[in-house]
Amino acid sequence: MARDPAAPFLGLISGTSADAIDAALVRFDPAPRVVAARAFPYDPALRARVLALSQAAADARAPLDEIAALDVALGQAFAAAALALLAQAGIAPAAVAAIGSHGQTLRHRPAGPQPFTWQLGDPNVIAERCGITTVADFRRRDVAAGGQGAPLMPAFHVAAFADPGEARAVLNLGGIANLTLMRGDRPVVGFDTGPANALLDAWSLAERGTACDEDGAWARSGRIDAALLARLMADPYFRLPAPKSTGRDAFHLDWLRSALAVVGPLPAADVQATLAELSAATIADALRAAMPGAARVIACGGGVHNGFLMQRLAARLEPVRLESSAAHGVDPDFVEAMGFAWLARETLAGRPGNLASVTGAAGARILGAIHPA
């Protein structure tokens, strides 16, 4: 049966913050338009399992049974989120063209003799439980073609936010921060700058038992420590040229604590303030180096709601204008979920979803594996 060209696509993602599944039902007519969107927090026990594996040291040995079982458990959670969103929107699964599911990143190692990236959330389970064709495993084809497999949102950012008359950047403030640089008629560039929310959330959870620092209030109560900031910014990743990508497995609490062991003990709020400054400084430095003529930065992702982080970013980016994607009619919380709905659409249409100028792949590639309903 021919697919209805007006049928919506459903995007699903849990990012490096690993706090919730973001789901967005999107129509393309032709501009992307959100029909319904919602974040579904992970069950605390499931999130603990995700964090235990994703933050484990590089040489840690994870039980294969736990990885396989978590793959299915995450698939079940993603399917439940999709069905709940459709029920909220009053749309039957049969009316949806396809689901685009990013899954939950377990490991991201795009360098080395056997580069790989690994996302959990079994798409077979999603397709079976939802009765909807599911496109997943978007990153590995790009890695196989010599690319970083990330970031994948720049092609969607261009479709949603580009203005040929202005040099502008899209900044995703997820667990990891990444930039998409749109420079008129020059090739689009995009890369991960380093940590955004992942360390802020992890430190808040470890020190206060709260999953995030609401509005950055705790960080605002602290003092930025110059010695710790310098130690953190000395990490070689920040000096690597693009294309580059990273994840929670590189920037985690053990990484932070190794720096604290050298600098010495600090009040916990000072550490939080310094982590926010680390994100702001590395983002601003990366933008200035890669696109010194930028006029505007459009921010999206959960970090947009961290007032202290946005304040420090604005100060570091000045005179570049910083604004939320909401100013462009796009909810900052669901840009990535929209992007994976868009990627599923591109895959089913036989169109490439990556930008080789961003990931460093050998060329444009159709991304993802299709799991029929």
Tab-separated table of C-alpha atoms in Angstrom:
chain	number	residue	atom	x	y	z
A	1	MET	CA	0.000	0.000	0.000
A	2	ALA	CA	1.331	3.451	-0.906
A	3	ARG	CA	2.241	5.665	2.019
A	4	ASP	CA	0.137	8.783	2.619
A	5	PRO	CA	2.498	11.708	1.830
A	6	ALA	CA	0.787	13.773	4.534
A	7	ALA	CA	1.218	11.114	7.241
A	8	PRO	CA	3.216	12.259	10.276
A	9	PHE	CA	6.517	10.792	11.441
A	10	LEU	CA	7.380	10.133	15.070
A	11	GLY	CA	10.865	10.870	16.395
A	12	LEU	CA	12.295	9.304	19.566
A	13	ILE	CA	15.567	10.031	21.347
A	14	SER	CA	17.199	9.827	24.732
A	15	GLY	CA	20.397	11.855	24.717
A	16	THR	CA	23.581	11.732	26.746
A	17	SER	CA	21.774	13.163	29.767
A	18	ALA	CA	19.865	9.848	29.869
A	19	ASP	CA	17.021	11.376	31.851
A	20	ALA	CA	14.024	10.933	29.564
A	21	ILE	CA	12.756	9.822	26.179
A	22	ASP	CA	11.817	12.805	24.039
A	23	ALA	CA	9.026	12.029	21.580
A	24	ALA	CA	7.744	14.299	18.817
A	25	LEU	CA	5.047	13.657	16.225
A	26	VAL	CA	5.881	15.781	13.186
A	27	ARG	CA	4.201	16.630	9.910
A	28	PHE	CA	6.224	17.894	6.971
A	29	ASP	CA	4.130	20.138	4.751
A	30	PRO	CA	6.859	20.871	3.687
A	31	ALA	CA	8.240	22.718	6.707
A	32	PRO	CA	8.389	20.629	9.910
A	33	ARG	CA	5.397	21.167	12.204
A	34	VAL	CA	5.004	19.495	15.595
A	35	VAL	CA	1.626	17.837	16.104
A	36	ALA	CA	2.387	16.611	19.625
A	37	ALA	CA	5.478	16.307	21.785
A	38	ARG	CA	6.288	15.103	25.264
A	39	ALA	CA	9.207	14.004	27.413
A	40	PHE	CA	8.797	10.671	29.202
A	41	PRO	CA	11.154	10.412	32.203
A	42	TYR	CA	12.958	7.122	32.590
A	43	ASP	CA	11.921	4.856	35.419
A	44	PRO	CA	14.642	5.548	38.058
A	45	ALA	CA	15.782	1.916	38.105
A	46	LEU	CA	16.085	1.860	34.303
A	47	ARG	CA	18.029	5.129	34.301
A	48	ALA	CA	20.392	3.759	36.939
A	49	ARG	CA	21.111	0.774	34.684
A	50	VAL	CA	21.781	3.073	31.722
A	51	LEU	CA	24.147	5.281	33.715
A	52	ALA	CA	25.969	2.326	35.251
A	53	LEU	CA	26.889	1.046	31.790
A	54	SER	CA	27.354	4.321	29.899
A	55	GLN	CA	29.572	5.908	32.557
A	56	ALA	CA	31.682	2.827	33.192
A	57	ALA	CA	35.400	3.220	32.627
A	58	ALA	CA	36.748	2.331	29.202
A	59	ASP	CA	38.333	-0.860	30.528
A	60	ALA	CA	35.288	-1.946	32.542
A	61	ARG	CA	33.769	-5.330	31.753
A	62	ALA	CA	29.998	-5.159	31.493
A	63	PRO	CA	27.993	-8.404	31.639
A	64	LEU	CA	26.710	-9.321	28.191
A	65	ASP	CA	23.400	-10.452	29.655
A	66	GLU	CA	22.868	-7.004	31.188
A	67	ILE	CA	23.617	-5.225	27.905
A	68	ALA	CA	21.257	-7.499	25.965
A	69	ALA	CA	18.491	-7.227	28.561
A	70	LEU	CA	18.883	-3.435	28.728
A	71	ASP	CA	18.595	-3.257	24.926
A	72	VAL	CA	15.163	-4.902	25.156
A	73	ALA	CA	14.081	-2.911	28.230
A	74	LEU	CA	14.916	0.343	26.448
A	75	GLY	CA	13.074	-0.823	23.342
A	76	GLN	CA	10.026	-1.440	25.519
A	77	ALA	CA	10.355	2.027	27.082
A	78	PHE	CA	10.696	3.710	23.683
A	79	ALA	CA	7.652	1.834	22.377
A	80	ALA	CA	5.615	2.822	25.433
A	81	ALA	CA	6.584	6.467	24.918
A	82	ALA	CA	5.536	6.353	21.257
A	83	LEU	CA	2.172	4.785	22.039
A	84	ALA	CA	1.501	7.204	24.898
A	85	LEU	CA	2.215	10.202	22.667
A	86	LEU	CA	-0.114	8.880	19.965
A	87	ALA	CA	-2.857	8.313	22.536
A	88	GLN	CA	-2.381	11.881	23.765
A	89	ALA	CA	-2.650	13.187	20.185
A	90	GLY	CA	-5.635	10.971	19.355
A	91	ILE	CA	-3.822	9.481	16.358
A	92	ALA	CA	-3.904	5.766	15.550
A	93	PRO	CA	-0.563	3.989	14.996
A	94	ALA	CA	-1.705	3.005	11.502
A	95	ALA	CA	-1.811	6.704	10.553
A	96	VAL	CA	1.913	7.205	11.275
A	97	ALA	CA	4.336	6.879	8.368
A	98	ALA	CA	7.268	5.687	10.473
A	99	ILE	CA	9.131	6.034	13.737
A	100	GLY	CA	12.688	7.341	13.723
A	101	SER	CA	14.395	6.084	16.880
A	102	HIS	CA	17.852	7.201	17.917
A	103	GLY	CA	17.951	4.950	20.966
A	104	GLN	CA	20.258	5.432	23.953
A	105	THR	CA	23.984	5.671	23.363
A	106	LEU	CA	25.981	3.107	25.303
A	107	ARG	CA	29.421	3.752	23.786
A	108	HIS	CA	30.752	6.140	21.161
A	109	ARG	CA	34.266	5.354	19.899
A	110	PRO	CA	34.574	6.730	16.349
A	111	ALA	CA	38.397	6.691	16.395
A	112	GLY	CA	40.850	3.801	16.461
A	113	PRO	CA	41.454	0.723	14.312
A	114	GLN	CA	37.872	-0.554	14.785
A	115	PRO	CA	35.740	2.586	15.185
A	116	PHE	CA	32.227	2.061	16.495
A	117	THR	CA	29.172	3.672	18.007
A	118	TRP	CA	26.513	1.697	19.874
A	119	GLN	CA	22.949	2.701	20.687
A	120	LEU	CA	20.525	0.542	22.668
A	121	GLY	CA	16.738	0.363	22.384
A	122	ASP	CA	15.872	-2.641	20.222
A	123	PRO	CA	13.946	-1.319	17.172
A	124	ASN	CA	12.450	-4.774	16.602
A	125	VAL	CA	10.624	-4.370	19.911
A	126	ILE	CA	9.452	-0.877	18.947
A	127	ALA	CA	8.134	-1.999	15.542
A	128	GLU	CA	6.439	-5.056	17.040
A	129	ARG	CA	4.773	-3.268	19.946
A	130	CYS	CA	3.719	-0.175	17.995
A	131	GLY	CA	2.853	-1.796	14.671
A	132	ILE	CA	4.713	1.070	12.953
A	133	THR	CA	7.669	0.841	10.567
A	134	THR	CA	10.708	1.831	12.618
A	135	VAL	CA	13.955	3.292	11.325
A	136	ALA	CA	16.879	3.066	13.738
A	137	ASP	CA	20.659	2.603	13.995
A	138	PHE	CA	21.296	5.902	12.215
A	139	ARG	CA	24.913	6.450	13.243
A	140	ARG	CA	26.787	3.295	12.301
A	141	ARG	CA	26.615	3.688	8.517
A	142	ASP	CA	28.351	7.059	8.788
A	143	VAL	CA	31.041	5.530	11.025
A	144	ALA	CA	31.491	2.673	8.547
A	145	ALA	CA	32.086	5.329	5.872
A	146	GLY	CA	34.897	6.844	7.926
A	147	GLY	CA	32.792	9.464	9.700
A	148	GLN	CA	32.244	10.342	13.334
A	149	GLY	CA	28.619	9.219	13.256
A	150	ALA	CA	27.880	12.523	14.982
A	151	PRO	CA	26.513	15.050	15.099
A	152	LEU	CA	23.627	14.021	12.835
A	153	MET	CA	21.341	16.992	13.461
A	154	PRO	CA	23.119	19.542	11.216
A	155	ALA	CA	21.233	18.449	8.085
A	156	PHE	CA	17.952	18.988	9.931
A	157	HIS	CA	19.222	22.261	11.416
A	158	VAL	CA	19.856	23.517	7.900
A	159	ALA	CA	16.328	22.527	6.855
A	160	ALA	CA	14.766	24.221	9.893
A	161	PHE	CA	16.959	27.241	10.680
A	162	ALA	CA	19.212	28.259	7.777
A	163	ASP	CA	19.123	31.805	6.427
A	164	PRO	CA	21.294	32.376	3.338
A	165	GLY	CA	21.678	36.024	4.290
A	166	GLU	CA	23.148	35.437	7.750
A	167	ALA	CA	26.023	33.437	9.205
A	168	ARG	CA	24.378	31.603	12.073
A	169	ALA	CA	24.964	28.632	14.329
A	170	VAL	CA	22.635	26.166	15.980
A	171	LEU	CA	23.805	25.127	19.441
A	172	ASN	CA	22.396	21.950	20.966
A	173	LEU	CA	22.775	21.981	24.740
A	174	GLY	CA	22.145	18.336	25.539
A	175	GLY	CA	24.334	16.167	27.719
A	176	ILE	CA	27.033	17.042	25.201
A	177	ALA	CA	27.071	20.392	23.389
A	178	ASN	CA	27.335	20.502	19.621
A	179	LEU	CA	27.415	23.269	17.055
A	180	THR	CA	26.077	23.452	13.512
A	181	LEU	CA	27.728	26.278	11.576
A	182	MET	CA	25.773	27.592	8.590
A	183	ARG	CA	27.968	29.941	6.577
A	184	GLY	CA	26.035	30.967	3.487
A	185	ASP	CA	27.320	29.168	0.400
A	186	ARG	CA	30.207	27.450	2.237
A	187	PRO	CA	29.893	23.810	3.404
A	188	VAL	CA	28.085	23.289	6.689
A	189	VAL	CA	30.353	22.375	9.604
A	190	GLY	CA	29.260	20.715	12.825
A	191	PHE	CA	30.947	19.053	15.791
A	192	ASP	CA	30.680	18.283	19.497
A	193	THR	CA	32.345	20.983	21.578
A	194	GLY	CA	32.382	19.010	24.842
A	195	PRO	CA	30.138	18.660	27.896
A	196	ALA	CA	26.974	20.686	28.425
A	197	ASN	CA	24.446	19.157	30.843
A	198	ALA	CA	25.981	15.721	31.438
A	199	LEU	CA	28.531	16.799	34.034
A	200	LEU	CA	26.252	19.426	35.574
A	201	ASP	CA	23.533	16.819	36.101
A	202	ALA	CA	25.928	14.121	37.286
A	203	TRP	CA	27.555	16.413	39.871
A	204	SER	CA	24.162	17.614	41.097
A	205	LEU	CA	22.980	14.033	41.504
A	206	ALA	CA	26.160	12.953	43.282
A	207	GLU	CA	26.354	15.903	45.677
A	208	ARG	CA	22.718	16.827	46.283
A	209	GLY	CA	20.698	13.827	45.161
A	210	THR	CA	18.822	15.924	42.593
A	211	ALA	CA	18.839	14.989	38.911
A	212	CYS	CA	19.534	18.531	37.700
A	213	ASP	CA	20.387	22.039	38.862
A	214	GLU	CA	17.075	23.808	38.272
A	215	ASP	CA	17.670	27.068	36.360
A	216	GLY	CA	21.347	26.840	37.365
A	217	ALA	CA	20.472	28.240	40.817
A	218	TRP	CA	23.015	26.057	42.626
A	219	ALA	CA	25.787	26.962	40.169
A	220	ARG	CA	24.871	30.643	40.553
A	221	SER	CA	25.414	30.329	44.323
A	222	GLY	CA	28.992	29.152	43.793
A	223	ARG	CA	32.214	30.744	42.599
A	224	ILE	CA	34.022	29.863	39.375
A	225	ASP	CA	37.399	28.389	40.330
A	226	ALA	CA	40.098	29.467	37.864
A	227	ALA	CA	42.471	26.615	38.709
A	228	LEU	CA	39.858	23.899	38.213
A	229	LEU	CA	38.602	25.544	35.021
A	230	ALA	CA	42.114	25.645	33.578
A	231	ARG	CA	42.705	22.013	34.514
A	232	LEU	CA	39.475	20.882	32.855
A	233	MET	CA	40.055	22.969	29.745
A	234	ALA	CA	43.481	21.376	29.324
A	235	ASP	CA	41.817	18.170	28.118
A	236	PRO	CA	43.182	17.411	24.634
A	237	TYR	CA	39.677	16.986	23.187
A	238	PHE	CA	39.055	20.726	23.210
A	239	ARG	CA	42.042	21.320	20.925
A	240	LEU	CA	41.164	18.632	18.376
A	241	PRO	CA	40.097	19.918	14.966
A	242	ALA	CA	36.697	19.040	13.505
A	243	PRO	CA	35.267	16.621	12.599
A	244	LYS	CA	35.065	15.349	16.148
A	245	SER	CA	32.488	13.913	18.524
A	246	THR	CA	32.424	12.732	22.111
A	247	GLY	CA	30.101	11.483	24.836
A	248	ARG	CA	29.444	10.710	28.478
A	249	ASP	CA	32.024	7.930	28.338
A	250	ALA	CA	34.719	10.622	27.922
A	251	PHE	CA	33.341	13.388	30.153
A	252	HIS	CA	32.133	11.789	33.368
A	253	LEU	CA	32.528	12.122	37.134
A	254	ASP	CA	35.786	10.173	37.290
A	255	TRP	CA	37.221	12.629	34.730
A	256	LEU	CA	36.106	15.530	36.920
A	257	ARG	CA	37.370	13.937	40.125
A	258	SER	CA	40.792	13.322	38.631
A	259	ALA	CA	41.058	17.089	38.069
A	260	LEU	CA	39.820	17.813	41.592
A	261	ALA	CA	42.481	15.483	42.980
A	262	VAL	CA	45.122	17.766	41.478
A	263	VAL	CA	43.492	21.115	42.261
A	264	GLY	CA	42.373	20.183	45.755
A	265	PRO	CA	38.986	20.104	47.503
A	266	LEU	CA	36.445	22.813	46.680
A	267	PRO	CA	32.932	23.638	47.850
A	268	ALA	CA	30.494	21.598	45.782
A	269	ALA	CA	28.682	24.709	44.528
A	270	ASP	CA	31.996	26.121	43.260
A	271	VAL	CA	32.536	22.947	41.250
A	272	GLN	CA	29.060	23.316	39.735
A	273	ALA	CA	29.702	26.950	38.820
A	274	THR	CA	33.007	25.958	37.226
A	275	LEU	CA	31.378	23.181	35.217
A	276	ALA	CA	28.870	25.665	33.800
A	277	GLU	CA	31.745	27.985	32.897
A	278	LEU	CA	33.564	25.074	31.257
A	279	SER	CA	30.595	24.511	28.956
A	280	ALA	CA	30.237	28.219	28.160
A	281	ALA	CA	33.950	28.757	27.571
A	282	THR	CA	34.529	25.717	25.360
A	283	ILE	CA	31.431	26.476	23.271
A	284	ALA	CA	32.391	30.130	22.781
A	285	ASP	CA	36.020	29.285	22.006
A	286	ALA	CA	34.953	26.675	19.457
A	287	LEU	CA	32.540	29.049	17.726
A	288	ARG	CA	35.076	31.872	17.611
A	289	ALA	CA	37.711	29.601	16.108
A	290	ALA	CA	35.466	27.914	13.543
A	291	MET	CA	33.167	30.783	12.524
A	292	PRO	CA	34.476	34.170	13.695
A	293	GLY	CA	31.848	35.998	11.642
A	294	ALA	CA	28.823	34.424	13.323
A	295	ALA	CA	25.944	36.845	13.845
A	296	ARG	CA	23.491	34.609	15.729
A	297	VAL	CA	23.461	31.444	17.835
A	298	ILE	CA	20.148	29.570	18.055
A	299	ALA	CA	20.149	27.378	21.162
A	300	CYS	CA	18.095	24.266	21.784
A	301	GLY	CA	18.155	21.307	24.160
A	302	GLY	CA	17.612	21.088	27.899
A	303	GLY	CA	20.431	23.493	28.696
A	304	VAL	CA	18.314	26.362	27.381
A	305	HIS	CA	16.414	26.176	30.693
A	306	ASN	CA	19.598	26.621	32.755
A	307	GLY	CA	19.546	30.363	33.316
A	308	PHE	CA	23.072	30.517	34.716
A	309	LEU	CA	24.527	28.566	31.799
A	310	MET	CA	22.710	30.776	29.279
A	311	GLN	CA	23.915	33.891	31.120
A	312	ARG	CA	27.525	32.734	31.016
A	313	LEU	CA	27.156	31.732	27.355
A	314	ALA	CA	25.776	35.151	26.434
A	315	ALA	CA	28.688	36.827	28.192
A	316	ARG	CA	31.261	34.613	26.503
A	317	LEU	CA	29.654	34.919	23.053
A	318	GLU	CA	29.176	38.691	23.042
A	319	PRO	CA	28.608	40.458	20.623
A	320	VAL	CA	27.074	37.400	18.907
A	321	ARG	CA	23.336	37.228	19.542
A	322	LEU	CA	22.199	34.204	21.588
A	323	GLU	CA	18.544	33.148	21.492
A	324	SER	CA	16.363	30.081	21.984
A	325	SER	CA	14.990	28.143	19.034
A	326	ALA	CA	11.595	29.150	20.444
A	327	ALA	CA	12.224	32.527	18.793
A	328	HIS	CA	12.011	30.625	15.493
A	329	GLY	CA	8.841	28.743	16.380
A	330	VAL	CA	10.578	25.498	17.389
A	331	ASP	CA	10.355	24.156	20.952
A	332	PRO	CA	13.978	23.822	22.171
A	333	ASP	CA	13.143	20.642	24.083
A	334	PHE	CA	12.134	18.696	20.982
A	335	VAL	CA	14.497	19.755	18.194
A	336	GLU	CA	16.383	16.452	18.319
A	337	ALA	CA	13.234	14.324	18.401
A	338	MET	CA	11.979	16.308	15.407
A	339	GLY	CA	15.319	15.671	13.742
A	340	PHE	CA	15.016	11.907	14.052
A	341	ALA	CA	11.496	12.031	12.633
A	342	TRP	CA	13.029	13.948	9.719
A	343	LEU	CA	15.867	11.417	9.359
A	344	ALA	CA	13.348	8.547	9.188
A	345	ARG	CA	11.568	10.443	6.417
A	346	GLU	CA	14.820	10.911	4.514
A	347	THR	CA	15.714	7.225	4.873
A	348	LEU	CA	12.377	6.007	3.553
A	349	ALA	CA	12.665	8.455	0.649
A	350	GLY	CA	16.113	7.089	-0.210
A	351	ARG	CA	17.863	10.369	0.602
A	352	PRO	CA	21.109	10.796	2.583
A	353	GLY	CA	20.823	11.942	6.179
A	354	ASN	CA	24.421	12.837	6.964
A	355	LEU	CA	26.583	15.765	5.907
A	356	ALA	CA	30.087	14.572	5.059
A	357	SER	CA	31.429	18.081	5.724
A	358	VAL	CA	30.246	17.623	9.321
A	359	THR	CA	31.048	14.009	10.162
A	360	GLY	CA	34.060	13.457	7.912
A	361	ALA	CA	32.465	10.461	6.182
A	362	ALA	CA	33.616	9.492	2.694
A	363	GLY	CA	30.367	10.902	1.306
A	364	ALA	CA	26.630	11.240	1.672
A	365	ARG	CA	24.961	8.091	2.971
A	366	ILE	CA	21.404	6.890	3.499
A	367	LEU	CA	21.295	6.256	7.225
A	368	GLY	CA	19.498	3.719	9.365
A	369	ALA	CA	18.013	0.260	9.161
A	370	ILE	CA	14.314	-0.148	8.341
A	371	HIS	CA	12.233	-2.500	10.487
A	372	PRO	CA	8.850	-2.936	8.794
A	373	ALA	CA	5.635	-2.834	10.789
